[in-house]
XYZ file of C-alpha atoms in Angstrom:
746
model
C 0.092 0.000 -0.035
C 1.181 3.233 -1.081
C 1.995 5.689 1.571
C 0.301 9.434 1.392
C 2.747 11.974 0.357
C 3.466 14.054 3.868
C 3.193 17.443 1.775
C -0.334 16.375 0.550
C -1.144 15.712 3.994
C 0.294 19.114 5.372
C -1.846 20.706 2.471
C -4.863 19.164 3.507
C -4.509 20.199 7.315
C -3.822 23.851 6.168
C -7.019 23.880 4.022
C -8.721 22.486 6.673
C -7.579 24.847 9.484
C -7.856 27.833 7.254
C -11.542 26.999 6.478
C -12.536 25.820 10.153
C -10.827 28.564 11.708
C -12.439 31.251 9.524
C -15.888 29.707 9.764
C -15.641 29.734 13.525
C -14.388 33.184 13.624
C -17.226 34.794 11.437
C -20.075 32.338 12.259
C -21.409 34.792 15.027
C -22.490 36.929 12.497
C -25.308 34.432 11.800
C -27.249 36.021 14.616
C -26.810 39.420 13.419
C -29.500 41.453 11.895
C -29.406 43.828 8.698
C -28.109 47.302 9.157
C -29.835 50.279 8.121
C -27.350 51.887 6.206
C -27.379 50.609 2.556
C -28.698 47.400 3.211
C -32.072 48.748 2.629
C -31.519 49.825 -0.984
C -29.103 46.383 -1.636
C -31.789 44.176 0.213
C -34.430 44.825 2.668
C -36.255 47.706 0.762
C -35.492 46.599 -2.895
C -38.443 45.111 -4.281
C -36.528 43.622 -7.586
C -33.955 41.886 -5.187
C -36.753 40.546 -2.625
C -38.458 39.082 -5.437
C -35.608 36.504 -5.835
C -34.111 35.382 -9.344
C -36.448 36.116 -11.942
C -36.111 37.092 -15.710
C -37.192 40.665 -14.942
C -34.729 40.813 -12.087
C -32.011 39.417 -14.303
C -32.355 42.216 -16.959
C -32.687 44.712 -14.223
C -29.343 43.880 -12.547
C -27.425 44.840 -15.576
C -28.333 48.386 -15.349
C -27.273 51.241 -13.058
C -28.405 51.437 -9.580
C -27.215 52.474 -6.310
C -24.477 54.390 -7.966
C -23.013 51.370 -9.206
C -22.980 48.679 -12.058
C -22.425 45.410 -10.373
C -24.948 43.013 -11.941
C -23.448 39.839 -10.284
C -23.643 41.395 -6.981
C -27.384 42.080 -7.636
C -27.972 38.379 -8.672
C -26.105 37.172 -5.665
C -28.590 39.248 -3.494
C -31.589 38.077 -5.361
C -30.410 34.489 -4.960
C -30.180 34.864 -1.202
C -33.633 36.192 -1.106
C -34.588 33.302 -3.383
C -33.040 31.069 -0.601
C -33.450 32.663 2.552
C -35.989 35.517 2.003
C -35.785 38.247 4.698
C -33.698 36.187 7.038
C -30.585 38.199 7.485
C -28.529 35.015 8.783
C -28.831 33.468 5.414
C -27.378 36.492 3.666
C -24.465 36.768 6.072
C -23.788 32.923 5.689
C -23.387 33.451 2.050
C -20.782 36.216 2.484
C -18.891 33.975 5.171
C -18.596 31.334 2.755
C -17.476 33.465 -0.148
C -14.642 34.998 2.232
C -13.673 31.425 3.413
C -13.407 30.308 -0.364
C -11.666 33.301 -1.268
C -9.220 32.363 1.652
C -8.665 28.982 0.298
C -8.066 30.129 -3.186
C -5.443 32.698 -2.134
C -3.438 29.870 -0.647
C -3.746 27.583 -3.369
C -2.377 30.345 -5.891
C 0.460 31.377 -3.675
C 1.475 28.017 -2.808
C 1.499 26.887 -6.569
C 3.036 30.348 -7.877
C 5.646 30.609 -5.118
C 6.180 26.828 -4.094
C 6.258 28.330 -0.254
C 3.421 26.314 1.414
C 3.800 27.974 5.051
C 4.227 31.354 3.801
C 1.214 31.075 1.499
C -0.466 29.818 4.631
C 0.225 32.862 6.394
C -0.493 35.285 3.978
C -4.027 33.484 3.344
C -4.756 33.578 7.215
C -3.816 37.298 7.464
C -6.445 38.105 4.719
C -9.022 35.782 6.482
C -8.440 36.874 9.887
C -7.506 40.490 9.857
C -9.696 43.127 11.510
C -9.826 45.604 8.416
C -11.858 42.725 6.487
C -14.707 42.447 8.973
C -16.651 45.254 7.084
C -16.613 43.443 3.847
C -17.713 40.379 5.177
C -19.985 41.422 7.834
C -22.041 43.790 5.801
C -24.581 42.572 3.676
C -24.346 45.475 1.342
C -20.752 44.739 0.806
C -21.368 41.493 -0.685
C -19.725 42.824 -3.978
C -16.343 42.719 -2.027
C -16.394 39.241 -1.084
C -17.847 38.106 -4.488
C -15.355 40.237 -6.276
C -12.391 38.655 -4.313
C -13.524 35.271 -4.993
C -13.747 35.729 -8.713
C -10.311 37.908 -8.659
C -8.797 34.596 -6.787
C -10.309 32.341 -9.401
C -8.773 34.495 -12.468
C -5.399 34.287 -10.893
C -5.581 30.582 -10.441
C -6.653 30.376 -14.239
C -4.087 32.984 -15.306
C -1.505 30.674 -13.485
C -2.532 27.514 -15.376
C -2.521 29.528 -18.779
C 0.802 30.581 -17.936
C 2.050 27.093 -17.316
C 0.821 25.903 -20.566
C -0.366 28.487 -22.660
C -3.833 27.478 -24.796
C -6.646 29.523 -26.213
C -9.114 27.784 -24.266
C -7.029 28.556 -20.691
C -6.818 31.925 -21.845
C -10.623 32.381 -22.517
C -11.308 30.635 -19.336
C -9.072 33.313 -17.464
C -10.669 36.230 -19.634
C -14.251 34.981 -18.488
C -13.248 34.832 -14.929
C -12.091 38.263 -14.919
C -15.267 39.462 -16.763
C -17.197 37.864 -13.552
C -14.645 39.566 -11.328
C -15.423 42.971 -12.958
C -19.437 42.208 -12.902
C -19.121 41.815 -8.955
C -17.409 45.013 -8.570
C -15.676 47.167 -11.140
C -12.919 47.997 -8.745
C -11.308 44.917 -10.316
C -10.158 47.148 -13.094
C -6.624 47.048 -11.732
C -6.413 43.381 -12.176
C -4.461 43.217 -15.556
C -1.775 45.550 -13.813
C -1.655 43.127 -10.931
C -1.244 40.275 -13.700
C 1.695 42.106 -15.065
C 3.283 42.263 -11.691
C 2.836 38.584 -11.235
C 4.373 38.207 -14.622
C 7.485 39.698 -13.124
C 7.363 37.658 -9.802
C 6.703 35.038 -8.849
C 5.661 33.699 -12.300
C 8.966 35.151 -13.596
C 7.692 35.577 -17.303
C 9.758 38.400 -17.938
C 13.547 38.737 -18.887
C 14.342 40.768 -15.710
C 14.021 38.041 -13.274
C 15.739 34.633 -13.201
C 13.508 31.511 -13.832
C 13.758 27.768 -13.037
C 11.240 26.712 -15.615
C 11.601 27.805 -19.195
C 8.204 27.260 -20.168
C 7.018 30.150 -17.835
C 9.554 32.498 -19.625
C 8.475 35.155 -22.234
C 11.527 37.058 -23.563
C 9.914 40.532 -23.904
C 7.626 42.928 -22.366
C 5.869 43.804 -25.694
C 4.430 40.017 -25.638
C 3.168 40.358 -22.356
C 1.287 43.797 -22.599
C -0.333 42.283 -26.168
C -1.386 39.259 -24.036
C -2.923 41.697 -21.765
C -4.796 44.032 -24.341
C -8.404 42.083 -23.808
C -8.168 42.542 -20.116
C -7.376 46.153 -20.355
C -10.232 46.600 -22.834
C -12.566 44.954 -20.229
C -11.079 47.077 -17.555
C -11.577 50.256 -19.814
C -15.150 49.219 -20.459
C -15.638 48.780 -16.390
C -14.282 52.125 -15.896
C -16.839 53.547 -18.444
C -19.549 51.790 -16.747
C -18.789 52.862 -13.502
C -18.248 56.520 -14.132
C -21.815 56.427 -15.851
C -23.213 54.649 -12.739
C -21.445 57.116 -10.108
C -21.846 60.167 -12.151
C -24.295 61.643 -9.241
C -21.869 60.771 -6.379
C -18.641 61.928 -7.935
C -17.502 65.231 -6.065
C -16.727 68.067 -8.581
C -13.266 69.711 -8.559
C -15.245 72.533 -7.301
C -15.918 71.085 -4.296
C -12.601 69.192 -3.985
C -9.715 70.967 -5.621
C -6.965 68.861 -7.235
C -4.448 69.891 -4.734
C -6.400 69.019 -1.869
C -7.312 65.429 -3.441
C -3.747 64.799 -3.902
C -2.857 65.465 -0.279
C -5.507 63.603 0.942
C -4.651 60.653 -1.090
C -1.259 60.573 0.480
C -2.702 60.444 3.899
C -5.170 58.013 2.891
C -2.474 55.616 1.721
C -0.700 56.258 4.994
C -3.731 55.573 7.001
C -4.253 52.000 5.007
C -0.813 51.418 5.613
C -0.589 51.641 9.460
C -3.954 50.413 9.930
C -2.712 46.955 8.690
C -0.300 46.933 11.663
C -2.472 48.836 14.213
C -6.130 48.120 13.182
C -7.515 50.000 16.217
C -10.524 52.650 16.547
C -12.225 50.963 13.307
C -15.560 52.683 12.262
C -18.117 52.021 9.454
C -17.659 55.755 8.643
C -14.839 58.053 8.758
C -15.744 61.901 8.427
C -14.226 63.477 5.362
C -11.478 66.113 6.888
C -10.942 69.084 4.555
C -8.520 70.977 6.718
C -5.440 68.505 6.806
C -2.616 69.278 9.040
C 0.675 69.894 7.113
C 2.642 67.776 9.533
C 0.185 64.908 8.601
C 0.638 65.371 4.971
C 4.456 65.463 5.286
C 4.754 62.229 7.294
C 2.297 60.622 4.939
C 4.496 61.566 1.762
C 7.803 60.801 3.564
C 6.621 57.000 4.404
C 5.499 56.457 0.822
C 8.381 57.782 -0.795
C 10.539 56.051 1.816
C 9.003 52.464 1.182
C 8.811 53.309 -2.706
C 12.449 53.954 -2.957
C 13.262 50.718 -0.643
C 11.124 48.488 -2.705
C 12.900 50.128 -5.831
C 16.374 49.558 -4.742
C 15.578 45.732 -4.034
C 13.635 44.915 -7.275
C 15.982 42.398 -8.322
C 17.114 40.796 -4.726
C 13.753 40.840 -3.342
C 11.203 41.021 -5.994
C 8.405 40.275 -3.639
C 9.057 43.702 -1.999
C 8.336 45.765 -5.342
C 5.597 43.492 -6.401
C 3.535 43.517 -3.256
C 4.055 47.448 -2.791
C 2.677 48.213 -6.234
C -0.172 45.709 -5.730
C -0.948 47.599 -2.606
C -0.669 51.197 -4.325
C -2.238 50.185 -7.501
C -5.345 48.445 -6.421
C -6.240 51.372 -4.229
C -6.375 53.980 -7.114
C -9.967 53.569 -7.781
C -11.015 54.397 -4.144
C -8.112 56.478 -2.896
C -9.760 59.704 -3.476
C -8.347 61.167 -6.596
C -11.979 60.607 -8.076
C -13.797 61.148 -5.008
C -17.246 59.379 -4.691
C -19.261 59.978 -1.661
C -18.229 61.992 1.280
C -16.398 59.315 3.584
C -12.553 60.079 4.042
C -11.338 56.268 3.704
C -13.341 52.866 4.419
C -12.050 49.649 5.783
C -13.834 47.733 3.082
C -11.148 49.324 0.313
C -8.448 47.296 2.024
C -9.970 44.056 1.077
C -7.789 43.078 -1.718
C -5.058 45.722 -1.761
C -3.677 44.396 1.683
C -2.746 41.301 0.179
C 0.023 43.321 -1.411
C 1.207 44.180 1.814
C 0.777 40.773 3.566
C 3.169 38.993 0.791
C 6.335 40.969 1.597
C 5.476 41.355 5.383
C 5.552 37.309 5.522
C 8.398 36.981 3.091
C 10.666 39.400 4.997
C 9.678 37.813 8.297
C 10.435 34.392 7.132
C 13.885 35.473 5.920
C 14.782 37.655 8.928
C 13.869 35.343 11.683
C 16.077 32.133 11.452
C 14.900 30.452 14.392
C 11.977 28.181 13.757
C 10.576 27.988 16.882
C 10.860 31.799 17.381
C 8.960 32.200 14.140
C 6.355 29.777 14.899
C 5.550 31.674 18.245
C 5.411 35.143 16.157
C 3.103 33.366 13.927
C 0.777 31.989 16.742
C 0.828 35.458 18.599
C -0.016 37.418 15.399
C -2.932 34.774 14.519
C -4.457 35.152 18.352
C -4.047 38.872 18.307
C -5.894 38.996 14.979
C -8.544 36.487 16.002
C -9.304 38.339 19.316
C -9.416 41.621 17.458
C -11.394 40.720 14.656
C -14.104 38.808 16.885
C -14.386 42.113 18.932
C -14.743 44.086 15.740
C -17.663 41.757 14.473
C -19.214 42.196 17.463
C -19.974 45.664 16.664
C -22.077 44.717 13.562
C -24.638 42.924 15.660
C -27.120 45.661 14.553
C -27.663 49.360 13.428
C -27.198 50.795 16.893
C -23.885 48.934 18.187
C -22.440 49.670 14.726
C -22.655 53.421 14.668
C -22.448 53.754 18.465
C -19.009 52.327 18.080
C -18.185 54.751 15.330
C -19.182 57.556 17.109
C -17.219 56.675 20.328
C -14.221 55.838 18.049
C -13.958 59.043 15.757
C -14.039 62.740 16.268
C -17.313 64.671 15.439
C -18.602 61.781 13.468
C -21.741 63.493 12.106
C -23.003 60.434 9.982
C -22.838 58.217 13.415
C -24.900 60.811 15.443
C -27.378 61.373 12.715
C -28.198 57.315 12.286
C -28.127 56.984 16.120
C -30.697 59.878 16.240
C -32.677 58.052 13.678
C -32.849 54.828 15.864
C -34.071 57.093 18.663
C -36.583 58.497 16.808
C -38.133 55.071 15.286
C -38.324 54.320 19.020
C -40.680 57.320 19.507
C -37.820 59.222 21.338
C -38.052 62.180 19.334
C -36.777 64.860 21.881
C -33.500 62.791 22.455
C -33.420 62.401 18.463
C -33.895 65.850 17.891
C -31.066 66.695 20.373
C -28.580 64.383 18.252
C -29.633 65.857 15.157
C -28.542 69.424 16.258
C -25.470 67.898 17.452
C -24.649 66.393 14.138
C -25.337 69.754 12.407
C -22.987 71.555 14.969
C -20.343 69.342 13.551
C -21.287 69.838 9.917
C -24.068 71.979 9.081
C -24.028 70.915 5.490
C -24.676 67.403 6.026
C -27.990 66.684 3.780
C -28.623 63.345 5.506
C -28.999 65.096 8.991
C -31.463 67.599 7.515
C -33.434 64.941 6.085
C -33.823 62.897 9.277
C -34.709 66.366 11.241
C -37.292 66.777 8.451
C -38.612 63.413 9.112
C -38.734 64.241 13.070
C -40.517 67.207 12.339
C -43.119 65.492 10.425
C -43.570 63.224 13.085
C -44.261 65.925 15.598
C -46.920 67.550 13.197
C -44.584 70.542 12.406
C -44.926 70.185 8.724
C -43.618 73.696 7.806
C -40.342 72.862 9.608
C -40.085 69.597 7.884
C -40.724 70.985 4.507
C -37.844 73.507 5.244
C -35.392 70.756 6.372
C -36.263 68.660 3.284
C -35.460 71.580 1.174
C -32.030 72.132 2.767
C -31.235 68.697 2.417
C -31.893 69.159 -1.368
C -30.029 72.093 -1.434
C -26.880 70.554 -0.439
C -27.733 67.381 -2.429
C -30.163 67.705 -5.139
C -30.123 64.194 -6.524
C -31.765 62.269 -3.329
C -34.452 60.386 -4.203
C -35.827 59.824 -0.840
C -35.678 63.382 0.177
C -37.931 64.192 -2.729
C -40.214 61.490 -1.943
C -40.761 62.709 1.698
C -40.844 66.091 0.783
C -43.727 65.017 -1.430
C -45.564 63.349 1.442
C -45.634 66.301 3.844
C -46.767 68.631 0.704
C -49.636 66.027 0.380
C -50.231 66.297 3.889
C -50.436 70.406 3.362
C -52.730 70.013 0.232
C -50.011 71.521 -1.942
C -50.410 68.944 -4.636
C -48.739 70.378 -7.728
C -45.601 70.701 -5.408
C -45.817 67.441 -4.185
C -46.455 66.184 -7.809
C -43.249 67.944 -8.837
C -41.071 66.247 -6.080
C -42.434 62.652 -6.988
C -41.707 63.193 -10.710
C -38.131 64.294 -9.514
C -37.502 61.195 -7.582
C -38.891 59.153 -10.621
C -36.123 60.962 -12.812
C -33.581 59.924 -10.383
C -34.833 56.470 -10.071
C -37.422 55.411 -12.685
C -37.741 51.926 -10.880
C -38.971 53.503 -7.594
C -42.443 51.666 -6.865
C -43.206 54.012 -3.754
C -42.735 57.148 -6.209
C -45.008 55.589 -8.538
C -47.669 54.835 -5.709
C -47.199 58.089 -4.095
C -47.968 59.981 -7.136
C -50.724 57.935 -7.977
C -52.312 58.679 -4.745
C -52.081 62.376 -5.426
C -53.536 62.053 -8.795
C -56.258 59.815 -7.260
C -56.986 62.518 -4.531
C -57.545 65.175 -7.438
C -59.800 62.939 -9.191
C -57.259 62.399 -12.132
C -58.065 58.592 -12.066
C -56.588 57.607 -15.532
C -53.111 58.850 -14.454
C -53.572 57.538 -10.940
C -54.258 54.019 -12.488
C -51.370 54.452 -14.868
C -48.757 55.108 -11.724
C -50.278 52.379 -9.528
C -50.079 49.774 -12.379
C -45.983 50.990 -12.699
C -45.723 50.637 -9.070
C -47.199 47.019 -8.976
C -45.235 46.225 -12.110
C -42.060 47.178 -10.324
C -42.958 45.644 -7.016
C -45.953 43.256 -7.069
C -45.467 43.020 -3.316
C -46.339 46.778 -2.482
C -49.348 46.221 -0.704
C -50.115 49.761 -0.242
C -50.523 50.022 -4.325
C -52.701 47.238 -4.311
C -54.890 48.642 -1.294
C -55.162 52.002 -3.228
C -55.624 50.647 -6.576
C -58.549 48.623 -5.045
C -60.218 51.797 -3.561
C -59.979 53.540 -6.785
C -61.612 50.708 -8.596
C -64.259 50.489 -6.179
C -64.749 54.279 -6.653
C -65.297 53.369 -10.419
C -67.582 50.638 -9.943
C -65.249 47.915 -11.006
C -66.439 45.698 -7.738
C -64.641 42.538 -8.825
C -61.293 44.130 -9.487
C -61.452 46.384 -6.729
C -61.946 43.354 -4.430
C -59.089 41.334 -5.973
C -56.960 44.165 -5.406
C -57.790 44.488 -1.894
C -57.495 40.710 -1.273
C -53.875 40.827 -2.413
C -52.997 43.993 -0.239
C -54.354 41.950 2.675
C -52.439 38.828 1.756
C -49.435 40.776 1.540
C -49.884 42.348 4.594
C -52.272 40.654 6.720
C -52.166 42.830 9.845
C -52.949 46.126 7.978
C -56.148 47.447 9.516
C -56.843 49.864 6.979
C -56.836 46.942 4.153
C -59.150 44.936 6.230
C -61.496 47.626 6.484
C -61.452 48.509 2.767
C -62.147 44.806 2.084
C -64.834 44.539 4.320
C -66.599 47.503 2.747
C -65.820 45.869 -0.638
C -67.302 42.771 0.508
C -70.381 44.345 2.032
C -70.911 45.751 -1.592
C -70.950 42.214 -3.088
C -72.944 40.940 -0.241
C -70.330 38.459 1.190
C -71.374 39.414 4.775
C -70.278 36.409 6.608
C -66.621 37.342 5.390
C -66.922 41.128 5.860
C -68.355 40.700 9.366
C -65.243 38.900 10.234
C -63.048 41.560 8.924
C -65.272 44.399 10.591
C -64.820 42.511 14.002
C -60.914 42.904 13.711
C -61.031 46.717 12.683
C -64.243 48.078 14.448
C -64.426 48.565 18.178
C -65.535 50.579 21.016
C -62.676 53.416 19.974
C -63.749 53.605 16.629
C -64.916 57.196 15.910
C -66.255 56.705 12.424
C -69.997 56.239 12.141
C -69.834 54.641 8.769
C -67.800 51.894 9.982
C -70.203 51.078 12.889
C -73.069 51.324 10.334
C -71.387 49.036 7.714
C -70.213 46.534 10.525
C -74.047 46.610 11.782
C -75.236 45.907 8.200
C -73.046 42.719 7.934
C -74.221 41.764 11.339
C -77.644 42.019 10.236
C -77.390 39.775 7.262
C -75.512 37.065 9.325
C -78.798 37.097 11.611
C -76.810 38.593 14.663
C -79.453 41.060 14.989
C -78.669 42.419 18.744
C -75.016 42.878 17.869
C -76.114 44.704 14.601
C -78.429 47.153 16.658
C -75.782 47.873 19.083
C -73.500 48.718 16.335
C -76.065 50.767 14.682
C -76.738 52.589 18.145
C -72.888 53.261 18.218
C -73.082 54.916 14.904
C -75.807 57.299 15.934
C -74.209 58.263 19.164
C -71.383 59.550 16.938
C -73.583 61.112 14.598
C -77.447 61.239 15.594
C -78.292 62.271 12.009
C -76.596 59.476 9.895
C -78.758 58.530 7.374
C -77.466 54.915 6.706
C -77.594 54.227 10.526
C -81.363 55.434 11.152
C -82.357 53.577 8.105
C -80.517 50.362 9.032
C -81.944 50.415 12.639
C -85.311 51.108 11.471
C -85.287 48.342 9.034
C -84.458 46.000 11.940
C -87.131 47.805 13.878
C -89.591 47.062 11.161
C -88.955 43.881 9.783
C -87.276 41.184 12.016
C -89.052 38.151 12.283
C -88.400 38.398 16.151
C -91.328 40.498 17.783
C -88.799 41.466 20.719
C -86.772 43.496 18.295
C -89.538 45.245 16.457
C -90.932 48.680 17.084
C -93.075 50.590 14.587
C -93.324 53.659 16.358
C -89.560 54.046 16.587
C -89.073 52.612 13.318
C -91.139 55.623 11.481
C -89.450 58.423 13.430
C -85.928 56.888 12.445
C -87.161 56.081 8.767
C -88.716 59.490 8.254
C -85.770 61.104 9.578
C -83.415 59.282 6.979
C -85.623 59.978 4.184
C -85.994 63.740 5.353
C -82.061 63.738 5.482
C -81.666 62.251 1.920
C -84.418 64.571 0.247
C -86.600 61.517 -0.161
C -84.948 60.506 -3.270
C -83.326 57.407 -1.814
C -85.114 54.365 -2.888
C -83.482 52.132 -0.099
C -84.530 54.472 2.707
C -88.073 54.867 1.306
C -88.540 51.495 1.159
C -87.438 51.036 4.952
C -90.170 53.991 5.544
C -92.861 52.017 3.974
C -91.909 48.943 6.120
C -91.966 51.266 9.325
C -95.259 52.514 8.209
C -96.641 48.817 7.765
C -95.294 47.649 11.271
C -96.884 50.727 12.800
C -100.233 49.424 11.160
C -100.358 52.759 8.733
C -100.723 50.573 5.507
C -102.359 53.515 3.358
C -99.018 55.469 4.265
C -97.165 52.280 3.738
C -98.472 51.721 0.140
C -98.339 55.516 -0.986
C -94.634 55.567 0.053
C -93.736 52.380 -1.610
C -95.397 53.763 -4.921
C -92.797 56.880 -4.510
C -90.053 54.321 -4.090
C -91.140 52.144 -7.113
C -91.230 55.491 -9.356
C -87.595 55.762 -8.487
C -86.528 52.023 -8.793
C -89.441 50.615 -10.870
C -87.339 47.114 -11.293
C -87.170 46.472 -7.562
C -88.612 42.869 -7.053
C -88.581 43.418 -3.441
C -90.580 46.617 -3.777
C -93.236 44.659 -5.842
C -93.528 41.926 -3.323
C -93.640 44.626 -0.400
C -96.736 46.247 -2.196
C -98.878 42.889 -2.695
C -97.837 42.583 1.114
C -99.221 45.879 2.320
C -102.358 45.504 0.162
C -103.365 42.787 1.934
C -102.597 44.801 5.157
C -99.601 42.422 6.258
C -96.298 43.794 7.532
C -92.919 42.717 5.948
C -90.822 40.060 7.558
C -87.219 39.386 6.488
C -86.798 35.796 6.142
């Protein structure tokens, strides 16, 4: 029996160790929720994503959304919703598995490229367990990071196989993997340049580095560059698509001058470099500082120049140094701030792939410098334990929105974003006074921060201070005009103020920013509905439901409109769907019950009314409609109580007077009948309706008959039949009264 190769056993143990420790490290995230910071637009409030994998969703994913073009990331979120629905743990699990898979691929690629097993394992461990990488793994909205990294490593593996044995098939597979990488996150545009670096070391395909394997040798740079042209073409396409997607979010040169961008770039590189060694005070958001200290800028420039000089000086003796350093510098270029997107100074997630460039020379230098194997092993264990402890702690801050931003507020200076988000959390709990205090604190930090003005406007709206709410929303739009949510919420407040034209303008602006906003379509339709512009309302309700078939509010509103247009069946169907989607919504229950009353489905409507009409209900119509349903299901005493409740609220409510009079006149049980009272109520109901309502005249006739006044009953019934000549019940009642017999409901 052949013995197993010891090296193979070692490799297996390393793979298993990396996988198991990484999974154990991040599994606590399965109990974490979504955070209210981008997770809404990527998953929780995105109807396209929540619908799961559909053809319409597939097409949509290849558009420009959330200021980005990353169709593969969208499809990944859709698949998660297909598998896990809104259970956050499932979404976190996918990110954890991708991170673990990328770690194993990184180990495999480095081991095969360099031939160093333990050094490659150390780099993979640094990548897997470093605290700076928590953000990319623990934040569902950053799925694009872990997905891109996975296909990045897959591209490197395919490229390695192609370099080992050139073939068209292997080349095309590598190019395909790179295309997937770009579709996960366009930050991968730098990968072709990384491939050129790897050609130098460790693949040794250039004439400048010695090689042990002539098969990997290409004698000139032009051949390598020509080989990369299709990759560069894909990168160029990725850049164009990204610029098109992010044109709204890109800060103009008027907002940030080129000299300031350059100095900030130096400081950002310096921040990322030292954060690798000392990952303390990590936050989800770092405020952008305009006034950088000259000493800070000078120190940052000095560090960068010094390391670059050292790397260049040793490009032959230690090629891993220059390759790793240029990997770090180059892969950060898309997010370093030369083209500023958003208002953060820097972000931990941006280091996800670039830090590999620092990990490699760090490990190789350590292995060369520490000759004693036991000392090297002890150092490796200490570093691993430090990372695992720090990363575990950092992961705990991602438990929910509050813990995440509370930590950010504590470890950064004047973090207006963190304070604003914390205030919004308090506002959701109804703690408006505390929230308002924090909003003003955030504005003290940064008076021009649009998000604070937006949330402050929301708080004023909750307090009923609509003019103040409008003022804050307009300030938010002044500082950030292309903000869809602000236009929507401003439209809502303007609608409450009956400033319908202004509300329409804001909803239309929101739809220019995002034509796929189901909420904007629904809200715009509601305004048109209120104005009686039914055709336009139906058009936008339909558009909202086409985008988000699960938008219960749009089904509810469309159902009401259809009922108003006498489309009873269609209106009822829409209301049923609204209730199916939101089974606890009292408004929809009530609207459906009204529709069921119209179609005489009394038993079902009575059940819905029982859930929505109670002693605290102040709408007389609600009590009267409930009473009608109860009366038709032979719950006479309860029906009379509901009619009485309606009349207590509005003594001259015609429908309640009529309904109660009908019971007093026609009920088969003598205990419930009272002709005298019935005549008073029915006569008043007819008077209130101008004696032109056939149903109420019929009740008055029945009341006269119950009171023994058959001549008045017959005369009243003739008047009723003149209005409704086809009433079969009226004809039957006339015969009964002519025979001096009162009418009884069977």
